[in-house]
XYZ file of C-alpha atoms in Angstrom:
546
model
C -0.061 -0.003 -0.025
C 1.016 3.647 -0.295
C 1.868 5.275 3.076
C 4.057 7.833 4.691
C 7.721 6.683 4.920
C 8.858 6.675 8.600
C 12.398 7.742 9.378
C 14.950 5.931 11.448
C 15.791 7.532 14.676
C 17.784 5.657 17.387
C 19.620 2.440 16.690
C 21.844 0.190 18.805
C 23.452 -3.235 18.214
C 26.130 -5.581 19.394
C 28.175 -6.977 16.537
C 30.393 -9.930 17.272
C 33.450 -10.699 14.920
C 35.554 -13.773 15.473
C 37.001 -14.823 12.100
C 40.240 -12.895 12.623
C 40.359 -13.343 16.495
C 41.771 -10.431 18.286
C 43.420 -8.853 15.258
C 40.862 -6.020 14.916
C 41.649 -5.166 18.639
C 45.349 -5.228 18.105
C 44.981 -3.134 14.969
C 43.113 -0.404 16.825
C 45.658 -0.322 19.574
C 48.474 0.043 16.960
C 46.710 2.866 15.091
C 45.901 4.817 18.316
C 49.509 4.654 19.408
C 50.693 5.685 15.990
C 48.500 8.751 16.144
C 49.630 9.776 19.547
C 46.305 8.850 21.256
C 43.840 9.115 18.419
C 43.363 9.161 14.659
C 41.101 11.283 12.601
C 40.033 10.893 8.894
C 37.308 11.657 6.370
C 35.711 9.292 3.906
C 32.954 9.308 1.322
C 30.027 6.901 0.948
C 27.287 7.254 -1.625
C 28.190 10.867 -2.384
C 28.145 11.780 1.374
C 31.101 13.019 3.442
C 31.709 11.457 6.842
C 34.257 12.278 9.593
C 35.642 9.581 11.824
C 37.812 9.730 15.032
C 39.476 6.697 16.535
C 40.330 7.096 20.252
C 40.713 5.011 23.482
C 39.283 4.600 26.872
C 40.227 2.797 30.045
C 38.934 -0.766 30.563
C 37.871 -2.976 33.425
C 38.991 -6.101 31.572
C 41.536 -8.104 33.638
C 44.854 -8.379 31.873
C 45.269 -12.096 30.761
C 49.077 -12.160 31.226
C 51.498 -13.270 28.548
C 48.695 -14.987 26.587
C 44.981 -15.405 26.715
C 43.347 -18.631 28.089
C 42.843 -19.575 24.534
C 46.597 -19.396 23.801
C 46.920 -16.165 21.909
C 50.143 -14.225 22.752
C 49.168 -10.905 24.432
C 51.995 -8.365 24.185
C 50.118 -5.273 25.348
C 51.145 -3.820 28.762
C 47.708 -2.445 29.483
C 44.170 -3.169 28.245
C 42.332 -0.372 26.577
C 39.001 -0.270 24.777
C 38.503 1.792 21.587
C 35.850 3.869 20.014
C 35.127 5.103 16.523
C 33.022 8.251 16.476
C 31.455 8.572 12.946
C 29.485 11.723 11.965
C 28.160 13.352 8.811
C 30.097 16.388 7.529
C 28.749 19.391 9.242
C 28.029 21.251 5.937
C 25.788 18.330 4.932
C 24.206 17.950 8.425
C 23.583 21.379 9.914
C 21.558 19.862 12.846
C 24.579 17.739 13.721
C 22.596 14.666 14.930
C 23.379 12.138 12.217
C 26.187 10.088 13.769
C 27.058 6.880 15.574
C 29.712 5.622 18.002
C 31.238 2.197 17.709
C 32.809 0.782 20.992
C 35.346 -1.961 20.287
C 36.283 -4.341 23.051
C 38.114 -7.724 23.052
C 36.469 -11.031 23.871
C 37.993 -14.486 24.809
C 36.819 -17.451 26.619
C 37.344 -17.134 30.397
C 38.025 -13.320 30.319
C 37.328 -11.551 33.627
C 36.172 -8.011 34.360
C 37.005 -6.022 37.551
C 34.388 -3.728 39.010
C 35.124 -0.373 40.643
C 35.025 -1.908 44.051
C 37.659 -4.530 43.146
C 35.394 -7.512 42.654
C 36.091 -9.735 39.604
C 33.566 -11.729 37.608
C 33.804 -13.738 34.389
C 32.425 -12.166 31.237
C 29.775 -14.093 29.478
C 31.175 -14.977 26.039
C 29.298 -17.217 23.541
C 30.753 -20.759 23.657
C 31.118 -20.775 19.900
C 33.484 -17.769 20.014
C 36.983 -18.568 21.124
C 38.331 -15.079 20.633
C 37.212 -11.955 18.872
C 35.776 -8.486 19.338
C 32.469 -6.966 20.234
C 31.553 -3.755 18.462
C 28.639 -1.998 20.151
C 27.036 0.531 17.798
C 24.881 3.366 19.067
C 23.587 5.887 16.543
C 20.778 8.077 15.407
C 19.178 9.323 12.233
C 20.874 6.783 10.017
C 19.222 4.015 8.054
C 19.794 0.868 10.130
C 20.801 -1.035 7.060
C 23.762 1.347 6.476
C 25.596 0.925 9.765
C 27.582 -2.124 8.679
C 28.906 -0.390 5.601
C 29.700 2.802 7.381
C 31.624 0.860 10.113
C 33.849 -0.845 7.550
C 34.514 2.332 5.760
C 35.272 4.282 8.891
C 37.698 1.628 10.085
C 39.434 1.646 6.769
C 39.785 5.380 6.864
C 41.807 5.235 10.164
C 44.034 2.361 9.029
C 42.153 -0.782 10.300
C 41.325 -3.361 7.637
C 37.604 -3.297 6.796
C 37.861 -7.097 6.241
C 37.852 -7.542 9.951
C 34.237 -6.476 10.119
C 32.899 -8.344 7.110
C 30.968 -11.228 8.636
C 29.398 -10.658 12.143
C 28.559 -13.865 14.022
C 24.948 -14.997 14.278
C 24.964 -14.061 18.007
C 25.118 -10.404 16.986
C 21.974 -8.723 18.100
C 19.907 -5.542 17.857
C 19.417 -3.697 21.151
C 17.373 -0.593 20.223
C 15.607 0.878 17.199
C 12.943 3.385 16.489
C 11.021 4.483 13.435
C 9.078 7.760 13.590
C 7.034 10.388 11.797
C 6.544 14.051 12.807
C 2.911 15.149 13.005
C 1.561 18.703 13.163
C 0.600 19.622 16.680
C -2.906 20.623 15.474
C -3.387 17.098 14.054
C -1.800 14.800 16.616
C -4.371 15.075 19.336
C -6.329 11.908 18.342
C -3.095 9.867 18.790
C -2.595 10.726 22.453
C -6.218 11.288 23.371
C -7.653 9.346 26.349
C -9.607 7.260 23.971
C -6.845 7.258 21.300
C -4.663 4.316 20.143
C -1.876 4.770 22.701
C -4.247 4.708 25.631
C -6.580 2.103 24.362
C -3.807 -0.380 23.356
C -2.433 -0.284 26.861
C -5.915 -0.373 28.465
C -7.096 -3.464 26.544
C -3.862 -5.333 25.759
C -1.885 -5.105 28.907
C -2.193 -7.452 31.885
C -3.723 -5.652 34.878
C -1.032 -6.885 37.283
C 1.616 -9.327 36.278
C 4.423 -8.880 33.789
C 5.693 -5.508 32.667
C 3.050 -2.841 32.322
C 3.806 0.749 31.501
C 1.381 3.413 30.320
C 2.714 6.923 30.603
C 0.521 9.995 30.063
C 2.531 13.019 30.965
C 1.146 16.433 29.805
C 3.675 18.699 31.437
C 7.173 19.466 29.961
C 10.460 19.646 31.821
C 9.627 23.135 33.215
C 6.146 22.088 34.473
C 4.278 23.807 31.609
C 1.222 22.142 30.273
C 1.634 20.637 26.817
C -0.997 18.008 25.949
C 0.684 14.902 24.610
C 4.073 15.912 25.758
C 5.182 12.407 26.551
C 2.646 9.584 26.077
C 3.815 5.989 25.759
C 2.514 2.388 25.916
C 4.877 -0.600 26.048
C 3.601 -4.026 24.928
C 5.410 -7.312 25.291
C 5.373 -9.917 22.513
C 2.147 -11.653 23.745
C 0.231 -8.347 23.923
C 1.540 -7.200 20.572
C 0.270 -10.420 18.952
C -3.287 -9.719 20.225
C -3.472 -6.733 17.820
C -0.725 -7.945 15.350
C -0.943 -11.692 15.106
C 2.147 -12.039 12.777
C 4.442 -9.949 14.960
C 7.024 -11.064 17.427
C 8.890 -8.037 18.738
C 7.998 -6.019 21.865
C 7.410 -2.429 21.175
C 6.864 0.952 22.730
C 4.461 3.346 20.978
C 5.254 6.980 21.665
C 3.803 10.505 21.196
C 6.350 13.015 22.347
C 7.601 16.608 21.979
C 11.177 17.986 22.257
C 12.082 19.513 25.593
C 11.791 23.022 24.406
C 8.886 22.621 22.062
C 6.749 25.340 23.666
C 9.536 27.925 23.084
C 9.834 27.017 19.379
C 8.382 29.006 16.480
C 5.441 27.204 14.845
C 7.470 26.952 11.636
C 10.215 25.109 13.475
C 9.757 21.309 13.039
C 10.730 20.838 16.690
C 7.492 22.650 17.681
C 5.614 19.598 16.555
C 5.587 16.159 18.075
C 6.954 12.846 16.964
C 4.951 9.616 16.844
C 7.246 6.781 16.978
C 7.480 3.005 17.597
C 10.571 1.586 19.137
C 11.882 -2.001 19.708
C 12.099 -2.940 23.403
C 14.794 -5.604 23.886
C 14.280 -5.784 27.599
C 10.604 -6.842 27.386
C 11.298 -10.389 26.089
C 13.593 -13.376 26.686
C 14.517 -13.788 23.017
C 16.899 -11.732 20.829
C 16.688 -10.129 17.450
C 19.679 -10.497 15.169
C 21.509 -7.682 13.315
C 21.754 -9.091 9.915
C 19.657 -7.899 6.909
C 16.918 -10.422 7.445
C 16.477 -9.380 11.040
C 16.566 -5.680 10.125
C 13.870 -6.293 7.492
C 11.657 -7.944 10.112
C 12.336 -5.037 12.522
C 11.504 -2.346 9.892
C 8.307 -4.223 8.820
C 6.935 -4.660 12.346
C 7.686 -1.085 13.502
C 6.229 0.410 10.405
C 3.131 -1.682 10.551
C 2.428 -0.698 14.204
C 3.168 2.947 13.377
C 0.832 3.061 10.376
C -1.855 1.180 12.279
C -1.643 3.823 15.147
C -1.863 6.697 12.583
C -4.826 5.160 10.771
C -6.561 4.393 14.051
C -6.217 8.023 14.978
C -7.895 9.081 11.713
C -4.816 10.556 10.058
C -4.285 10.337 6.374
C -1.243 8.199 5.944
C -0.918 8.838 2.202
C -1.504 12.618 1.684
C -0.575 14.517 -1.415
C 2.928 16.050 -1.277
C 2.882 19.174 0.695
C -0.454 18.549 2.350
C -1.641 16.295 5.186
C -0.771 16.139 8.837
C 3.004 15.507 8.611
C 5.891 17.940 9.197
C 9.294 17.580 7.552
C 12.362 17.808 9.606
C 16.107 17.282 8.889
C 15.762 13.543 8.790
C 12.128 12.946 8.080
C 11.193 13.857 4.514
C 7.417 13.330 4.884
C 7.273 11.408 1.689
C 4.729 8.843 0.618
C 6.161 5.582 -0.654
C 4.754 2.353 -2.217
C 5.138 -1.228 -1.071
C 4.219 -1.062 2.562
C 2.392 -4.052 4.001
C -1.241 -3.383 4.966
C -1.522 -3.041 8.795
C -4.315 -4.780 10.603
C -7.091 -2.581 11.877
C -6.629 -1.698 15.617
C -10.038 -3.098 16.334
C -10.198 -2.227 19.997
C -14.034 -2.616 19.844
C -13.561 -6.241 18.645
C -11.143 -6.969 21.500
C -13.617 -5.236 23.840
C -16.304 -7.555 22.604
C -14.148 -10.637 23.037
C -13.168 -9.761 26.527
C -16.792 -8.926 27.472
C -17.918 -12.235 26.002
C -15.383 -14.134 28.158
C -16.607 -12.480 31.355
C -20.285 -12.957 30.454
C -19.666 -16.552 29.677
C -18.347 -17.225 33.180
C -21.119 -15.208 34.813
C -23.858 -16.915 32.808
C -22.508 -20.436 33.316
C -22.160 -19.912 37.028
C -19.040 -19.670 39.112
C -18.172 -21.756 42.108
C -17.787 -20.119 45.466
C -14.008 -20.481 45.277
C -13.986 -18.897 41.886
C -16.000 -15.967 43.054
C -13.844 -15.521 46.061
C -10.646 -15.654 43.795
C -12.103 -12.954 41.579
C -12.954 -10.807 44.562
C -9.347 -10.872 45.629
C -8.036 -10.156 42.149
C -10.245 -7.148 41.598
C -9.587 -5.638 45.000
C -5.839 -6.449 45.656
C -3.395 -3.950 44.210
C -0.306 -6.084 44.072
C 0.965 -9.403 42.765
C -1.376 -12.189 44.012
C -0.442 -15.835 44.342
C -2.972 -18.658 44.702
C -1.658 -19.103 48.224
C -2.551 -15.479 49.034
C -6.140 -16.104 47.892
C -6.372 -19.341 49.818
C -5.155 -17.653 53.019
C -7.427 -14.539 52.630
C -10.490 -16.766 51.992
C -9.540 -19.642 54.303
C -9.583 -22.061 51.434
C -7.375 -25.016 50.468
C -4.671 -23.815 47.987
C -5.271 -26.723 45.668
C -8.966 -25.785 45.437
C -8.022 -22.262 44.513
C -5.493 -23.536 41.871
C -8.197 -25.855 40.407
C -10.710 -22.986 40.328
C -8.281 -20.735 38.579
C -7.393 -23.363 35.941
C -11.073 -23.534 35.045
C -10.994 -19.852 34.252
C -7.907 -19.811 31.974
C -9.579 -17.561 29.424
C -10.344 -15.024 32.245
C -7.195 -15.057 34.201
C -3.474 -15.365 33.519
C -1.301 -17.601 35.654
C 2.500 -17.472 35.484
C 5.554 -17.710 37.847
C 3.352 -18.588 40.874
C 1.095 -15.590 40.581
C -2.243 -14.960 39.022
C -3.974 -11.930 37.546
C -6.867 -10.936 35.291
C -6.045 -10.917 31.596
C -6.459 -7.146 31.053
C -7.443 -3.922 32.685
C -10.708 -3.990 30.855
C -11.417 -7.550 32.008
C -10.698 -6.395 35.537
C -13.323 -3.636 35.170
C -15.890 -5.995 33.838
C -15.199 -8.636 36.581
C -15.321 -5.839 39.235
C -18.753 -4.827 38.013
C -19.898 -8.462 37.966
C -18.647 -9.062 41.470
C -20.326 -5.904 42.681
C -23.630 -6.824 41.035
C -23.400 -10.329 42.500
C -22.857 -8.873 45.981
C -25.792 -6.450 45.436
C -28.007 -9.362 44.203
C -27.099 -11.301 47.308
C -28.050 -8.304 49.479
C -31.396 -7.935 47.508
C -32.158 -11.637 47.845
C -31.428 -11.356 51.567
C -33.585 -8.250 51.767
C -36.381 -9.928 49.909
C -36.199 -12.992 52.026
C -36.310 -10.947 55.150
C -39.329 -9.071 54.074
C -41.089 -12.313 53.167
C -40.287 -13.805 56.560
C -41.450 -10.571 58.284
C -44.717 -10.807 56.255
C -45.112 -14.389 57.338
C -44.581 -13.449 60.979
C -47.255 -10.823 60.578
C -49.707 -13.555 59.537
C -49.571 -12.915 55.752
C -49.839 -15.949 53.574
C -47.069 -17.318 51.323
C -48.500 -15.672 48.192
C -48.480 -12.281 49.804
C -44.944 -12.800 50.902
C -44.022 -13.757 47.295
C -45.511 -10.559 46.047
C -43.474 -8.541 48.494
C -40.304 -10.329 47.472
C -41.020 -9.797 43.739
C -41.564 -6.089 44.305
C -38.393 -5.807 46.197
C -36.450 -7.767 43.560
C -37.521 -5.406 40.821
C -37.640 -2.192 42.780
C -41.383 -1.903 42.485
C -42.957 0.442 44.873
C -46.813 0.481 45.231
C -48.589 3.054 47.298
C -52.207 2.001 48.337
C -53.270 4.665 50.814
C -56.927 4.466 49.993
C -56.622 7.182 47.448
C -58.903 7.251 44.480
C -56.152 5.676 42.432
C -53.311 3.537 43.590
C -49.766 4.492 42.404
C -47.230 1.930 41.253
C -43.621 2.934 40.658
C -41.098 0.794 38.732
C -38.097 3.125 39.278
C -35.631 3.463 36.223
C -35.975 0.915 33.428
C -33.359 0.530 30.734
C -35.141 -0.709 27.471
C -31.931 -2.534 26.480
C -31.350 -4.375 29.779
C -34.421 -4.411 32.042
C -37.725 -6.241 31.706
C -40.446 -4.190 29.920
C -43.043 -2.198 31.979
C -45.730 -4.510 30.460
C -43.914 -7.658 31.658
C -43.454 -6.305 35.182
C -47.085 -5.071 35.333
C -48.471 -8.453 34.183
C -46.258 -10.360 36.502
C -47.118 -8.139 39.488
C -50.764 -8.255 38.670
C -50.697 -12.044 38.596
C -49.062 -12.221 42.024
C -51.363 -9.367 43.271
C -54.426 -11.420 42.463
C -52.867 -14.628 43.751
C -52.486 -12.796 47.105
C -56.215 -12.207 47.102
C -55.847 -8.452 46.551
C -58.462 -6.274 44.716
C -57.843 -6.862 40.991
C -59.832 -3.826 39.883
C -57.818 -1.571 42.187
C -54.627 -2.713 40.418
C -56.170 -2.239 36.978
C -57.155 1.368 37.760
C -53.753 2.200 39.179
C -51.261 4.752 37.676
C -47.909 3.171 36.800
C -44.829 5.411 36.568
C -41.207 4.798 35.737
C -38.215 6.704 34.268
C -35.685 6.021 31.478
C -31.887 6.268 31.635
C -32.144 9.501 29.480
C -34.181 11.082 32.352
C -37.598 10.869 30.628
C -40.507 10.173 33.072
C -43.265 7.854 31.875
C -46.819 7.552 33.157
C -49.339 4.938 31.937
C -52.644 3.479 33.195
C -52.078 0.025 34.514
C -54.956 -1.464 32.432
C -53.136 -0.480 29.219
C -50.032 -2.388 30.231
C -52.152 -5.428 31.179
C -53.917 -5.390 27.779
C-alpha cells in the first residue's frame, strides 16, 4: 500500500566478529599509538562525506598475562578499549545529529572484568566464540541497514582493515531501534487522546497486574508547563503485541512526544511539533533479534506496521498528497509517501472489547463456584501481585482448590510464575462490576427473604410474601393509601437491559391477584417509571395489562 515513509531515529546493536580473532583489537591499539592517542580521517560513501575519529578509553577487563586462556600471545602492557566516532560532515548535516559511536572491546573465553570496588567476575562470552571483538554501535538518524557499511569504511579510513568487520557472528543482536514520523501539533491530538490508540492499546492489551506494564500519560514538559501529549507511551510485550498484530514477534513501545523546548519554538520550526514513533524494546522479552539484513527487514516491517496502524486508528491520512496532510518535515524525516508497505491490521479495539466482554459474560452466565467468586474478589480488590496461596489464606480455602478454580478460568485469568492476575485492565473492570452486581444481588435476595419472613410473621400468607419479594427484587413500589387511584412505581428501566413495563405489570398483577388483593384496584392504578435519559413515563395499569 502507499503510506508515509517513517524515518529511522535511534539504533543500537552488538556486533560480534571472530573470524580474525583479536586482530581488529590489536590493529586499533596500534593505530591509536601511531597517532599519539587518536586518529582522525574523512571518507565518502554514496556521495556523502563522513568524519571519523578513533580514540581509546580505560577498561575494566583483567589483563590475561602473557597469553589469553585460549593461547593467543598478548604483548600489550595495558588493556584499553577503543571507540570510533562517525559523524556526517557538518556542511551536509547542519543539525549535527546524524552520527554513531562504535565501541570496540576484546572477547575471549574465560575473560574476567573487575568492577570499581575490586570484585572480579567472568564475562559471558558465547561458547562458539573462542576469541574476537564486540563492536557496540549506538547511533541516530541513520538508516539501520547502512551501519555495517559505514563501520567498515570508517575503520578503513583510520588504518584498520575493513575485512575484519565483514561477517558478524549470528549471535550479533539488535538492542534498540525506532521508526518515527513528525505530526503537526494541531493534528496529533487523536493519537494521544484518552480514547486514542496509545491509551486504548495499553488499556485493553496489557495485563492488569503481572508482567511488565507501563502506560505513561504526561502532559507537562520539563519546566512544568502544560503541553497536551508531551510524553505519552505504551509498552507491549510480545504476547500483547500479537493480540493486535498476530504475525508480529517483537515487543514495542508506541510514543507520542515533543522535544524538551517545544513550547518555546516558532510554529514554523519542526521541533515545535511532536513525533509519533514505535521503538523496539529488547528488555521486554527473553529472546533476541539479530542484526543481519533479514532481522533488520523484520524490524522495519513490524515497526512500520504498528506505526501506520496507530496513525490510521487516530484518523490521520497516511498517504497525503505532497505538501499537504498532517506531517511535518524535519532534517531527517522527509514526509514522503512511498509504495510497497504491508497493509497493517485494523486496531479493532471494539472487537477486543467484545471478545473480553464475552469471556466475562460466559463465566457469569454459566455460573461460578464459590471458590472462583472468592478468587475474583481478591483479584479485583488487591493492588499487588497475587499468588494462589494468598487467595487461599485470605479466603480460608485449600490452596489446591484455589488452583483448580483458577485453571477452570484460563480464558479469564493469567497464571505465571506462581502468581495470577486478570487478563487485562478491561477484563478487571468487567469482573469488578460483575462481582459488585453479585454482591448487590445477594443483598437484594437477603432483603427480599427478610421481608417475606417478616410478612409471614405478621400472619400474611405465602402468596403475599411472594408478592413482597417480587416487588423488592425489581424495585417496584406500590402506594395504596386508599386514594382514588393507587400509584405503582417501577423506578428506572433501561429498555436494552431491564424487563419491559408490560412484563413487570402483568407479573405483578398475577401475584397481586394470587395474594387475594383487589384486581380492579390494580387495573385502575397509575404506573410510573423513568428512562436512563431522564424521561419520566406515566401509563394507566390497564393499558400495560392489555
